[in-house]
Amino acid sequence: MKYGDFDQANREYVITRPDTPEPWRNYLGNGAYRATVSNAGGGYSFDGDAFLKRVLRERPRSLPDDRPGRYLYLRDRETADVWSPTWQPVGADLERYECRHGMGYTTIRSARGGLAAEVTYFIPVDEHLEIWLLTVENEGKKARSIDLFTYAEFALWGVLKDLMNQQASKYVGVVRCADGVIFHETRTDSGPPKGDEVFVLRRAYFGCGRTPESFDVQRAEFVGPWRDEGNPIAVERGRCSNNQYFGYDPVACLHLPLELKPGQAETIVFVLGVDDEGTVWREKLDHYTRPEQARAALDAVKAYWDDHLRRLHVDTPHSGMNAVVNAWNPYQGVNTFLTPRGYRDTSQDVLGIMHMRPEEVRQRLRILLAHEFQSGVTTHDYSFEEDFALEAGGTRIFGDGDVVSLSGGATIEEQLGSPSSDASLWVIPAVCAYVRETGDFDFLKQPIRFFDGGAADAVEHMRRILDKTWERRGLHGLPLMREMDWNDCLNFPEGSVSVWVGMEFVWASRELAALLRRPEVGGDPSGVEARAEEMARNLNEHAWDGGWYARAFFADGEPIGASSCEKNQIDHMPQSWSVMTGVAPQERALSAMDAVRQRLFTPYGIALIDPPHDEYIPRYGSLSVFPASLKENGGIFNHPNNWAIIAECLLGRGDRAWEYYHAFLPSTKNEIADTHRMEPYIFSQFVAGPYHPLHGRAGRAWMTGTATWALVAASQYILGLRPDYDGLRIDPCIPTDWEGFRATRIFRGATYEVEVVNPKHVSKGVKEVRVNGKPIEGNLLPLAAAGETVEVHVTMGAA
Ligand code: GLC
């Protein structure tokens, strides 16, 4: 069954059946205030920190999975017929339905019984509020009297508090309706204290600039006992209770009468915002509840995303790739970037999106480096600010809601330092990529503080991270695995070493060495390079298993991810990384990547390991806890699929790189939506592998490092538009049946209009590059002045 398709001209995904296999969501917002919204109106909001500062509630694992949401009910006063313009929560049959998920907004249009409704949910650029722009139209021949009801469920406190401390969170909310506006406030200790106030005041408001006929501020009053959002008592009755009291479950329910003559339409704008100081709500309501202002704000949201997306635009022979690369992939990438998820993921998140948000990436890199101790250890968690929330009480508060006590014997570093072996290294290639994208060498000269005081420049920060990994080596001179590496679930006994982290170390070292060699930096790369060489030697001497690289070793030398193992005989990660980092000599590189194709590739992408574990064995860690073929235990983990694409591009095997890209490309899931189940416009974290009966079913949509890397793999390796220190390099590796492609890339302010032709149907190799009509030597486009447009014509073939 097909549930929708791409509208590429409008950068939308259009869902035409509401009963998608799972709720298909969009993320809204560009900065602090953000929200999710499903194709059935479900979803929640948060202001700044997704864990600590929820605005609307998410009810995890609810039925359906997207409850509650921003609900609307239309009730005919004559017939008492009730329906929801977003289909859910009432679920009444609709005569028309269409949901357009777009860049920064979602519009749902529907009709039933002669009434048509259109609601657009969005968050104006840089505002701390969300808008529900609703139009109801009488399409029939007789006048209609309609009751309109709204529903939204507040939770102005941290997620953990909402879930775990219900005896408190259930009774602390204060909510009232005054002059048609619903105000909710609460004092919460979920976030950092303010002066001596541990319980800080948070406030939200909801209004539409009209006086409601009735209202409810308590969930129990609106919904009634033994009912749910689908059949609230207030809607059935046609009237809310007007009962006001504090505590319990604050909601925003307004009841508005609509009198619609035949052909008449009415537009109502609901505004839901946060206003902790209590100073802006009136002005915001006055402004945005005017439909023309709301529409202008919606246009501004579209213009905002246009400005992001025009920086890379591709026109390839594959329409699904175009749909993903020109809109949804960068959009998902920005959304993951806006949602910090620990040091490791956050460092990677910048990679695919820095051409759209260079200033914020600069800032983010500073923050990441400032989470490094003088010793070179970085924290595992991550706070939004460079100057952390360190208070008198001796606590530091991190973005994921953990409050770590600094009292007790252990050092801060022991308490907060990352237990993983890989996390800190990721920031090094991220810094180098940023400088290649922007040419901002000045970044490297600014002092950045250490977490435990003092400051140094970025190069010194990076050196210390490498030093720390070097210091923490074990068997075969390879990095100690510690509690995990990129794979969270490789939790091996003490003394185990990670082959893959050895490769990551080589990569980070070589990236830093190349930066040090730059005249703008003028550093000495020799020490860094020598260590990289030694590590690469160790890897080749000890980790080569005959056909591929082993993944890790226990302290006694027993390998993991090797042919002698009973389970997990091959792990994808070190194969692709041996190529990406240049560790593997050519013959080994080809052998390792062929093994990936033979042992791990499925029609839905590359499984992480094979065969997966089928029972828990303590020394294999939490990997062996998952059922076979799910998640890290041999699931098709999408994030590393990008590394196989990059590796195959580096080997020049464009057909195979494309085969891998095509297998996990979201748009290819459109036709198999009932198998894949999750959104066919964004990457999910994993897909069930071949040992699971639901092989092909996606898990965990949206928040995954896959997004940022997929844009790197597609744009920099398949299409080969690769930022370099001295210019933009053109090095495509495409399927042989492509005639070529076009791309527009804005790089350091200049616009490169690139046309690639492939008359000989090769995968790789650039025969000639013409810049503004004139041939150049090599494939590095020289830097052009900001504002200039550069015409680039590339002919592929043997050089
Ligand atoms: C999740 C984590 C990420 C980790 C990956 C593999 O995506 O967020 O940090 O690398 O799983 O375990």
Coordinates of C-alpha atoms in Angstrom, one line a residue, residues 208-712:
C208 CA -7.1 32.7 19.9
G209 CA -8.1 36.3 20.4
R210 CA -11.8 35.3 20.8
T211 CA -14.0 34.8 23.8
P212 CA -14.8 31.1 24.2
E213 CA -18.3 29.9 24.9
S214 CA -16.9 27.6 27.5
F215 CA -13.5 26.2 28.5
D216 CA -11.8 23.4 30.4
V217 CA -8.4 23.6 32.1
Q218 CA -8.4 20.1 33.6
R219 CA -8.1 16.9 31.6
A220 CA -10.5 14.9 33.8
E221 CA -13.2 17.6 33.3
F222 CA -12.9 17.7 29.6
V223 CA -12.4 14.0 28.9
G224 CA -14.6 12.4 31.6
P225 CA -14.1 9.1 33.4
W226 CA -13.3 6.0 31.4
R227 CA -13.0 7.9 28.2
D228 CA -10.0 9.1 26.2
E229 CA -9.2 11.9 23.7
G230 CA -11.3 10.2 21.1
N231 CA -14.6 10.7 22.9
P232 CA -14.4 13.5 25.4
I233 CA -17.5 14.1 27.5
A234 CA -17.3 17.8 26.9
V235 CA -17.4 17.4 23.1
E236 CA -20.3 14.9 23.3
R237 CA -22.2 17.3 25.5
G238 CA -21.3 20.3 23.3
R239 CA -20.0 22.3 26.3
C240 CA -17.0 22.4 28.6
S241 CA -17.3 22.4 32.4
N242 CA -15.8 25.9 33.1
N243 CA -14.5 24.2 36.3
Q244 CA -11.3 25.8 37.5
Y245 CA -8.9 24.3 40.0
F246 CA -5.2 23.8 40.4
G247 CA -3.0 20.7 40.4
Y248 CA -3.9 17.5 38.4
D249 CA -3.5 17.5 34.6
P250 CA -3.7 21.0 33.1
V251 CA -5.1 21.2 29.6
A252 CA -6.0 23.9 27.1
C253 CA -9.5 23.3 25.9
L254 CA -11.5 26.2 24.4
H255 CA -15.0 25.9 23.0
L256 CA -15.9 28.3 20.2
P257 CA -19.2 28.4 18.4
L258 CA -19.0 28.9 14.6
E259 CA -21.9 30.0 12.5
L260 CA -21.2 29.3 8.9
K261 CA -23.4 30.3 6.0
P262 CA -23.2 28.3 2.8
G263 CA -19.8 28.9 1.2
Q264 CA -18.6 30.8 4.3
A265 CA -15.1 30.1 5.7
E266 CA -13.7 31.2 9.0
T267 CA -10.1 31.3 10.0
I268 CA -9.0 31.1 13.7
V269 CA -5.5 31.2 14.8
F270 CA -4.6 29.4 18.1
V271 CA -1.3 30.5 19.7
L272 CA 0.4 28.4 22.3
G273 CA 3.5 29.9 23.8
V274 CA 5.8 30.0 26.8
D275 CA 6.4 33.2 28.6
D276 CA 8.3 32.6 31.9
E277 CA 8.5 36.2 32.8
G278 CA 4.8 36.8 32.0
T279 CA 5.6 39.9 29.9
V280 CA 5.0 39.0 26.2
W281 CA 1.9 36.8 26.0
R282 CA -0.5 39.6 25.3
E283 CA 1.6 41.1 22.6
K284 CA 2.2 37.7 21.0
L285 CA -1.5 36.9 21.1
D286 CA -2.5 40.2 19.6
H287 CA 0.0 39.8 16.8
Y288 CA -0.3 36.2 15.8
T289 CA -4.0 35.6 16.2
R290 CA -4.5 37.9 13.2
P291 CA -4.7 35.5 10.3
E292 CA -2.7 37.8 8.0
Q293 CA 0.1 38.0 10.6
A294 CA 0.1 34.2 11.0
R295 CA 0.3 33.7 7.3
A296 CA 3.2 36.2 7.0
A297 CA 5.0 34.2 9.8
L298 CA 4.4 31.0 7.8
D299 CA 5.8 32.6 4.7
A300 CA 8.9 33.6 6.8
V301 CA 9.3 30.0 7.9
K302 CA 9.3 28.8 4.3
A303 CA 11.8 31.5 3.3
Y304 CA 14.0 30.5 6.2
W305 CA 14.2 26.9 5.0
D306 CA 14.6 28.1 1.4
D307 CA 17.7 29.9 2.5
H308 CA 19.1 26.7 4.0
L309 CA 18.3 24.4 1.1
R310 CA 19.4 26.5 -1.8
R311 CA 23.0 26.0 -0.6
L312 CA 23.0 22.5 -2.0
H313 CA 20.6 21.5 -4.8
V314 CA 21.0 18.5 -7.0
D315 CA 19.4 17.2 -10.1
T316 CA 20.4 13.6 -10.6
P317 CA 18.7 10.9 -12.7
H318 CA 17.2 9.5 -9.5
S319 CA 14.1 11.4 -8.5
G320 CA 14.0 9.8 -5.0
M321 CA 17.5 10.9 -4.3
N322 CA 16.7 14.4 -5.4
A323 CA 13.7 14.5 -3.1
V324 CA 15.8 13.3 -0.2
V325 CA 18.9 15.4 -0.8
N326 CA 17.2 18.6 -1.7
A327 CA 14.9 18.7 1.3
W328 CA 14.4 15.9 3.8
N329 CA 17.9 14.8 4.4
P330 CA 19.3 18.3 5.3
Y331 CA 16.1 19.0 7.2
Q332 CA 16.5 15.9 9.3
G333 CA 20.1 16.8 9.7
V334 CA 19.4 20.2 11.1
N335 CA 16.8 18.6 13.4
T336 CA 19.3 16.2 14.8
F337 CA 21.8 19.0 15.2
L338 CA 19.2 20.9 17.2
T339 CA 18.8 17.9 19.5
P340 CA 22.1 17.3 21.2
R341 CA 22.4 13.6 22.2
G342 CA 25.7 13.3 24.0
Y343 CA 29.3 14.1 22.9
R344 CA 29.7 11.5 20.3
D345 CA 26.5 12.1 18.3
T346 CA 26.7 15.8 18.7
S347 CA 30.2 15.9 17.2
Q348 CA 29.0 14.0 14.2
D349 CA 25.8 16.0 13.8
V350 CA 27.7 19.0 12.5
L351 CA 29.3 17.2 9.6
G352 CA 26.4 17.2 7.1
I353 CA 24.9 20.6 7.9
M354 CA 27.7 23.0 8.3
H355 CA 27.2 24.5 4.9
M356 CA 23.7 25.6 6.1
R357 CA 24.6 26.8 9.6
P358 CA 28.3 27.6 9.8
E359 CA 27.9 30.1 12.7
E360 CA 26.1 27.7 14.9
V361 CA 28.5 24.9 14.1
R362 CA 31.4 27.2 15.1
Q363 CA 29.6 27.8 18.4
R364 CA 28.8 24.1 18.8
L365 CA 32.4 23.1 18.3
R366 CA 33.5 25.6 20.9
I367 CA 31.0 24.1 23.3
L368 CA 32.2 20.6 22.6
L369 CA 35.8 21.5 23.1
A370 CA 34.9 23.3 26.3
H371 CA 33.5 20.0 27.6
E372 CA 37.1 18.7 27.6
F373 CA 39.1 18.4 30.8
Q374 CA 42.8 19.5 30.8
S375 CA 43.7 15.9 30.8
G376 CA 42.1 15.4 27.3
V377 CA 39.1 13.5 28.7
T378 CA 35.8 14.8 27.4
T379 CA 32.4 14.5 29.1
H380 CA 29.9 12.0 27.9
D381 CA 26.9 14.2 28.2
Y382 CA 26.6 17.6 26.9
S383 CA 25.1 20.9 28.0
F384 CA 24.0 23.6 25.6
E385 CA 26.2 26.2 27.1
E386 CA 29.9 26.9 27.1
D387 CA 29.6 28.2 30.6
F388 CA 27.9 25.3 32.3
A389 CA 25.2 25.4 34.9
L390 CA 27.5 25.1 37.9
E391 CA 25.9 26.2 41.1
A392 CA 26.7 26.6 44.7
G393 CA 25.0 23.3 45.6
G394 CA 27.7 21.4 43.7
T395 CA 25.8 20.1 40.7
R396 CA 26.2 20.3 37.0
I397 CA 23.2 19.9 34.9
F398 CA 23.4 18.3 31.5
G399 CA 21.2 18.5 28.6
D400 CA 19.7 15.0 29.0
G401 CA 18.4 15.8 32.4
D402 CA 21.1 14.0 34.4
V403 CA 22.0 16.0 37.5
V404 CA 25.4 14.8 38.6
S405 CA 26.4 15.5 42.1
L406 CA 29.9 16.7 42.6
S407 CA 30.0 15.9 46.3
G408 CA 31.7 12.7 47.4
G409 CA 35.2 11.4 46.9
A410 CA 35.6 10.9 43.2
T411 CA 36.9 13.7 41.0
I412 CA 34.7 15.6 38.6
E413 CA 36.5 14.0 35.8
E414 CA 35.8 10.5 37.1
Q415 CA 32.2 11.3 37.5
L416 CA 31.6 13.1 34.2
G417 CA 34.3 11.9 31.9
S418 CA 33.0 9.7 29.1
P419 CA 33.1 5.9 29.8
S420 CA 33.4 5.3 26.0
S421 CA 36.6 4.9 24.1
D422 CA 35.6 6.8 21.0
A423 CA 33.4 9.7 21.9
S424 CA 36.1 12.4 22.3
L425 CA 37.8 11.6 19.0
W426 CA 34.9 12.6 16.9
V427 CA 35.3 16.3 17.5
I428 CA 38.7 16.4 15.7
P429 CA 37.4 15.6 12.2
A430 CA 34.4 17.8 12.9
V431 CA 36.7 20.8 13.5
C432 CA 38.8 20.0 10.4
A433 CA 35.6 19.7 8.3
Y434 CA 34.4 23.0 9.6
V435 CA 37.6 24.8 8.6
R436 CA 37.5 23.1 5.1
E437 CA 33.9 24.3 4.7
T438 CA 34.4 27.9 5.9
G439 CA 38.1 28.7 5.7
D440 CA 37.8 30.0 9.2
F441 CA 41.4 29.4 10.4
D442 CA 40.8 32.1 13.0
F443 CA 38.7 29.6 14.9
L444 CA 41.8 27.7 15.7
K445 CA 43.5 30.7 17.3
Q446 CA 40.8 31.5 19.8
P447 CA 41.2 30.4 23.4
I448 CA 38.6 27.8 24.5
R449 CA 38.3 26.9 28.1
F450 CA 38.7 23.5 29.6
F451 CA 36.0 22.0 31.7
D452 CA 38.1 22.1 34.8
G453 CA 39.6 25.6 34.2
G454 CA 42.3 27.1 32.1
A455 CA 42.1 27.5 28.3
A456 CA 44.0 26.7 25.2
D457 CA 43.4 26.9 21.4
A458 CA 41.5 24.3 19.5
V459 CA 44.7 22.6 18.2
E460 CA 45.9 22.0 21.7
H461 CA 42.5 20.7 22.7
M462 CA 42.6 18.2 19.8
R463 CA 46.2 17.1 20.6
R464 CA 45.2 16.3 24.2
I465 CA 42.3 14.2 23.1
L466 CA 44.7 12.1 20.9
D467 CA 47.2 11.9 23.7
K468 CA 44.6 10.5 26.0
T469 CA 43.5 7.8 23.5
W470 CA 47.2 7.0 22.9
E471 CA 47.7 6.7 26.7
R472 CA 44.8 4.3 27.0
R473 CA 46.1 1.5 24.9
G474 CA 46.2 -2.2 25.7
L475 CA 46.8 -5.5 23.9
H476 CA 48.5 -5.2 20.5
G477 CA 48.9 -1.4 21.1
L478 CA 45.2 -0.9 20.3
P479 CA 42.9 1.4 22.2
L480 CA 41.2 0.0 25.3
M481 CA 37.5 -0.6 24.6
R482 CA 36.5 0.8 28.0
E483 CA 32.7 0.6 28.5
M484 CA 31.8 0.9 24.8
D485 CA 32.9 2.5 21.6
W486 CA 30.6 3.8 18.8
N487 CA 28.6 0.7 19.3
D488 CA 27.0 1.3 22.7
C489 CA 26.4 -2.3 23.2
L490 CA 29.9 -3.7 23.0
N491 CA 30.4 -3.8 26.7
F492 CA 33.3 -6.2 27.1
P493 CA 35.3 -7.1 30.2
E494 CA 38.1 -4.8 31.3
G495 CA 41.3 -5.0 29.2
S496 CA 39.4 -5.6 25.9
V497 CA 40.6 -3.5 23.0
S498 CA 38.8 -2.0 20.1
V499 CA 40.1 -2.4 16.6
W500 CA 37.6 0.1 15.2
V501 CA 38.7 2.8 17.7
G502 CA 42.2 2.2 16.5
M503 CA 41.0 3.2 13.0
E504 CA 39.1 6.1 14.4
F505 CA 42.3 7.2 16.0
V506 CA 44.2 7.0 12.7
W507 CA 41.5 9.0 11.0
A508 CA 41.4 11.7 13.6
S509 CA 45.3 11.8 13.7
R510 CA 45.6 12.1 9.9
E511 CA 42.9 14.8 9.9
L512 CA 44.8 16.8 12.5
A513 CA 48.1 16.3 10.8
A514 CA 46.7 17.6 7.5
L515 CA 45.5 20.7 9.4
L516 CA 48.8 21.2 11.1
R517 CA 50.6 21.1 7.7
R518 CA 48.5 24.1 6.5
P519 CA 50.6 27.3 6.3
E520 CA 47.8 29.1 8.2
V521 CA 48.4 26.8 11.1
G522 CA 52.1 26.0 10.8
G523 CA 52.2 23.2 13.3
D524 CA 54.4 20.2 13.5
P525 CA 52.5 17.1 12.3
S526 CA 55.3 14.7 12.7
G527 CA 54.4 13.3 16.2
V528 CA 50.8 13.0 15.3
E529 CA 51.6 11.2 12.0
A530 CA 54.1 8.8 13.6
R531 CA 51.5 7.6 16.1
A532 CA 48.9 7.2 13.3
E533 CA 51.5 5.1 11.4
E534 CA 52.2 3.0 14.4
M535 CA 48.5 2.4 15.1
A536 CA 47.9 1.5 11.4
R537 CA 50.8 -1.0 11.6
N538 CA 49.4 -2.6 14.8
L539 CA 46.0 -2.9 13.1
N540 CA 47.3 -4.6 10.1
E541 CA 49.6 -6.8 12.1
H542 CA 47.1 -8.0 14.6
A543 CA 43.5 -7.4 13.5
W544 CA 43.6 -8.8 9.9
D545 CA 41.6 -12.1 10.1
G546 CA 42.4 -13.4 6.7
G547 CA 39.4 -12.0 4.8
W548 CA 38.4 -9.0 6.9
Y549 CA 39.4 -7.1 10.0
A550 CA 38.4 -8.4 13.4
R551 CA 36.3 -5.9 15.5
A552 CA 37.9 -6.2 18.9
F553 CA 39.9 -8.5 21.2
F554 CA 39.3 -9.6 24.8
A555 CA 42.3 -9.1 27.0
D556 CA 43.4 -12.7 26.6
G557 CA 43.7 -12.2 22.8
E558 CA 40.4 -13.9 21.8
P559 CA 39.0 -12.0 18.9
I560 CA 35.4 -10.7 18.3
G561 CA 34.1 -10.3 14.8
A562 CA 36.5 -12.9 13.4
S563 CA 35.9 -16.1 11.5
S564 CA 36.9 -18.3 14.5
C565 CA 33.9 -16.9 16.5
E566 CA 30.7 -18.9 16.9
K567 CA 28.6 -15.8 16.5
N568 CA 29.5 -12.3 15.3
Q569 CA 32.1 -13.6 12.9
I570 CA 32.1 -10.3 10.9
D571 CA 31.3 -6.8 12.0
H572 CA 30.8 -4.2 9.4
M573 CA 32.5 -1.3 11.1
P574 CA 36.2 -2.0 10.8
Q575 CA 35.8 -3.0 7.1
S576 CA 34.5 0.3 5.9
W577 CA 36.7 2.2 8.3
S578 CA 39.8 0.4 7.1
V579 CA 39.2 1.9 3.7
M580 CA 38.0 5.3 4.9
T581 CA 41.0 5.8 7.0
G582 CA 43.5 4.4 4.5
V583 CA 44.6 1.7 7.1
A584 CA 43.9 -1.1 4.6
P585 CA 46.3 -1.8 1.8
Q586 CA 44.4 -2.1 -1.5
E587 CA 44.1 -5.9 -1.5
R588 CA 42.8 -6.0 2.0
A589 CA 40.4 -3.1 1.3
L590 CA 38.8 -5.0 -1.6
S591 CA 38.6 -8.2 0.3
A592 CA 37.1 -6.6 3.4
M593 CA 34.5 -4.7 1.4
D594 CA 33.7 -7.8 -0.6
A595 CA 33.1 -9.6 2.6
V596 CA 30.7 -6.9 3.7
R597 CA 28.8 -7.4 0.4
Q598 CA 28.7 -11.2 0.8
R599 CA 28.1 -11.6 4.5
L600 CA 26.2 -8.4 5.6
F601 CA 24.3 -6.9 2.7
T602 CA 20.5 -7.4 2.4
P603 CA 17.9 -5.7 0.2
Y604 CA 17.4 -3.2 3.0
G605 CA 21.0 -2.3 3.7
I606 CA 24.0 -3.7 5.5
A607 CA 23.6 -5.5 8.8
L608 CA 26.0 -4.5 11.6
I609 CA 27.2 -8.1 12.4
D610 CA 26.7 -11.6 11.2
P611 CA 25.6 -14.0 12.6
P612 CA 23.9 -12.2 15.5
H613 CA 23.8 -13.5 19.0
D614 CA 20.8 -15.6 20.0
E615 CA 21.4 -15.7 23.7
Y616 CA 22.7 -13.4 26.4
I617 CA 26.4 -14.1 27.2
P618 CA 27.6 -11.7 29.8
R619 CA 31.1 -11.0 28.3
Y620 CA 29.5 -10.0 25.0
G621 CA 27.7 -7.2 26.8
S622 CA 24.3 -5.7 26.0
L623 CA 24.7 -6.6 22.3
S624 CA 23.7 -10.1 23.1
V625 CA 20.6 -8.9 25.0
F626 CA 18.7 -7.8 21.9
P627 CA 16.8 -10.3 19.8
A628 CA 18.8 -11.4 16.7
S629 CA 18.8 -8.9 13.9
L630 CA 17.4 -6.0 16.0
K631 CA 19.4 -2.9 16.8
E632 CA 23.1 -3.4 17.4
N633 CA 22.7 -7.2 17.5
G634 CA 22.9 -7.5 13.7
G635 CA 20.2 -5.1 12.8
I636 CA 20.6 -3.0 9.7
F637 CA 22.0 0.0 11.6
N638 CA 21.7 2.8 9.0
H639 CA 24.4 5.1 10.4
P640 CA 27.3 2.8 9.3
N641 CA 25.7 2.2 5.9
N642 CA 27.0 5.6 5.0
W643 CA 30.6 4.5 5.8
A644 CA 30.3 1.6 3.3
I645 CA 29.1 4.0 0.7
I646 CA 32.0 6.3 1.4
A647 CA 34.4 3.3 1.4
E648 CA 33.1 2.0 -2.0
C649 CA 33.4 5.5 -3.5
L650 CA 37.0 5.7 -2.3
L651 CA 37.6 2.4 -4.0
G652 CA 35.9 3.7 -7.2
R653 CA 33.1 1.2 -7.2
G654 CA 30.2 3.5 -7.9
D655 CA 27.7 0.8 -8.8
R656 CA 28.2 -0.8 -5.4
A657 CA 28.1 2.5 -3.6
W658 CA 24.9 3.2 -5.3
E659 CA 23.5 -0.2 -4.5
Y660 CA 24.1 0.5 -0.8
Y661 CA 22.7 4.1 -1.0
H662 CA 19.6 3.0 -2.8
A663 CA 19.0 0.2 -0.3
F664 CA 18.6 2.6 2.6
L665 CA 17.4 5.7 0.8
P666 CA 14.1 6.7 2.5
S667 CA 12.3 7.3 -0.8
T668 CA 12.7 3.7 -1.8
K669 CA 10.5 2.8 1.2
N670 CA 7.5 4.5 -0.3
E671 CA 6.5 1.4 -2.2
I672 CA 7.1 -0.9 0.7
A673 CA 5.5 1.2 3.4
D674 CA 3.7 -1.7 5.0
T675 CA 7.0 -3.5 5.5
H676 CA 9.1 -0.5 6.4
R677 CA 6.3 1.2 8.4
M678 CA 8.2 4.3 9.4
E679 CA 8.3 7.6 7.5
P680 CA 9.5 7.1 3.9
Y681 CA 11.0 10.6 3.8
I682 CA 13.5 10.4 6.6
F683 CA 16.2 7.9 7.8
S684 CA 15.4 5.8 10.7
Q685 CA 18.0 4.4 13.1
F686 CA 17.8 0.8 12.0
V687 CA 15.8 -1.8 10.1
A688 CA 15.2 -5.3 11.3
G689 CA 17.8 -7.7 9.8
P690 CA 17.5 -11.0 8.0
Y691 CA 17.2 -13.2 11.2
H692 CA 14.1 -11.4 12.3
P693 CA 10.6 -12.3 11.0
L694 CA 9.9 -8.6 10.4
H695 CA 13.0 -8.2 8.2
G696 CA 12.7 -4.7 6.6
R697 CA 10.8 -3.0 9.5
A698 CA 12.3 0.3 10.6
G699 CA 12.9 1.3 14.2
R700 CA 13.4 4.7 15.8
A701 CA 12.7 7.4 13.3
W702 CA 14.2 10.9 13.1
M703 CA 16.9 11.2 15.8
T704 CA 19.8 9.3 14.3
G705 CA 23.4 10.1 13.2
T706 CA 22.4 8.5 9.9
A707 CA 21.0 11.8 8.7
T708 CA 24.1 13.9 8.9
W709 CA 26.3 11.2 7.4
A710 CA 23.9 10.4 4.6
L711 CA 24.3 14.0 3.3
V712 CA 28.1 13.7 3.5

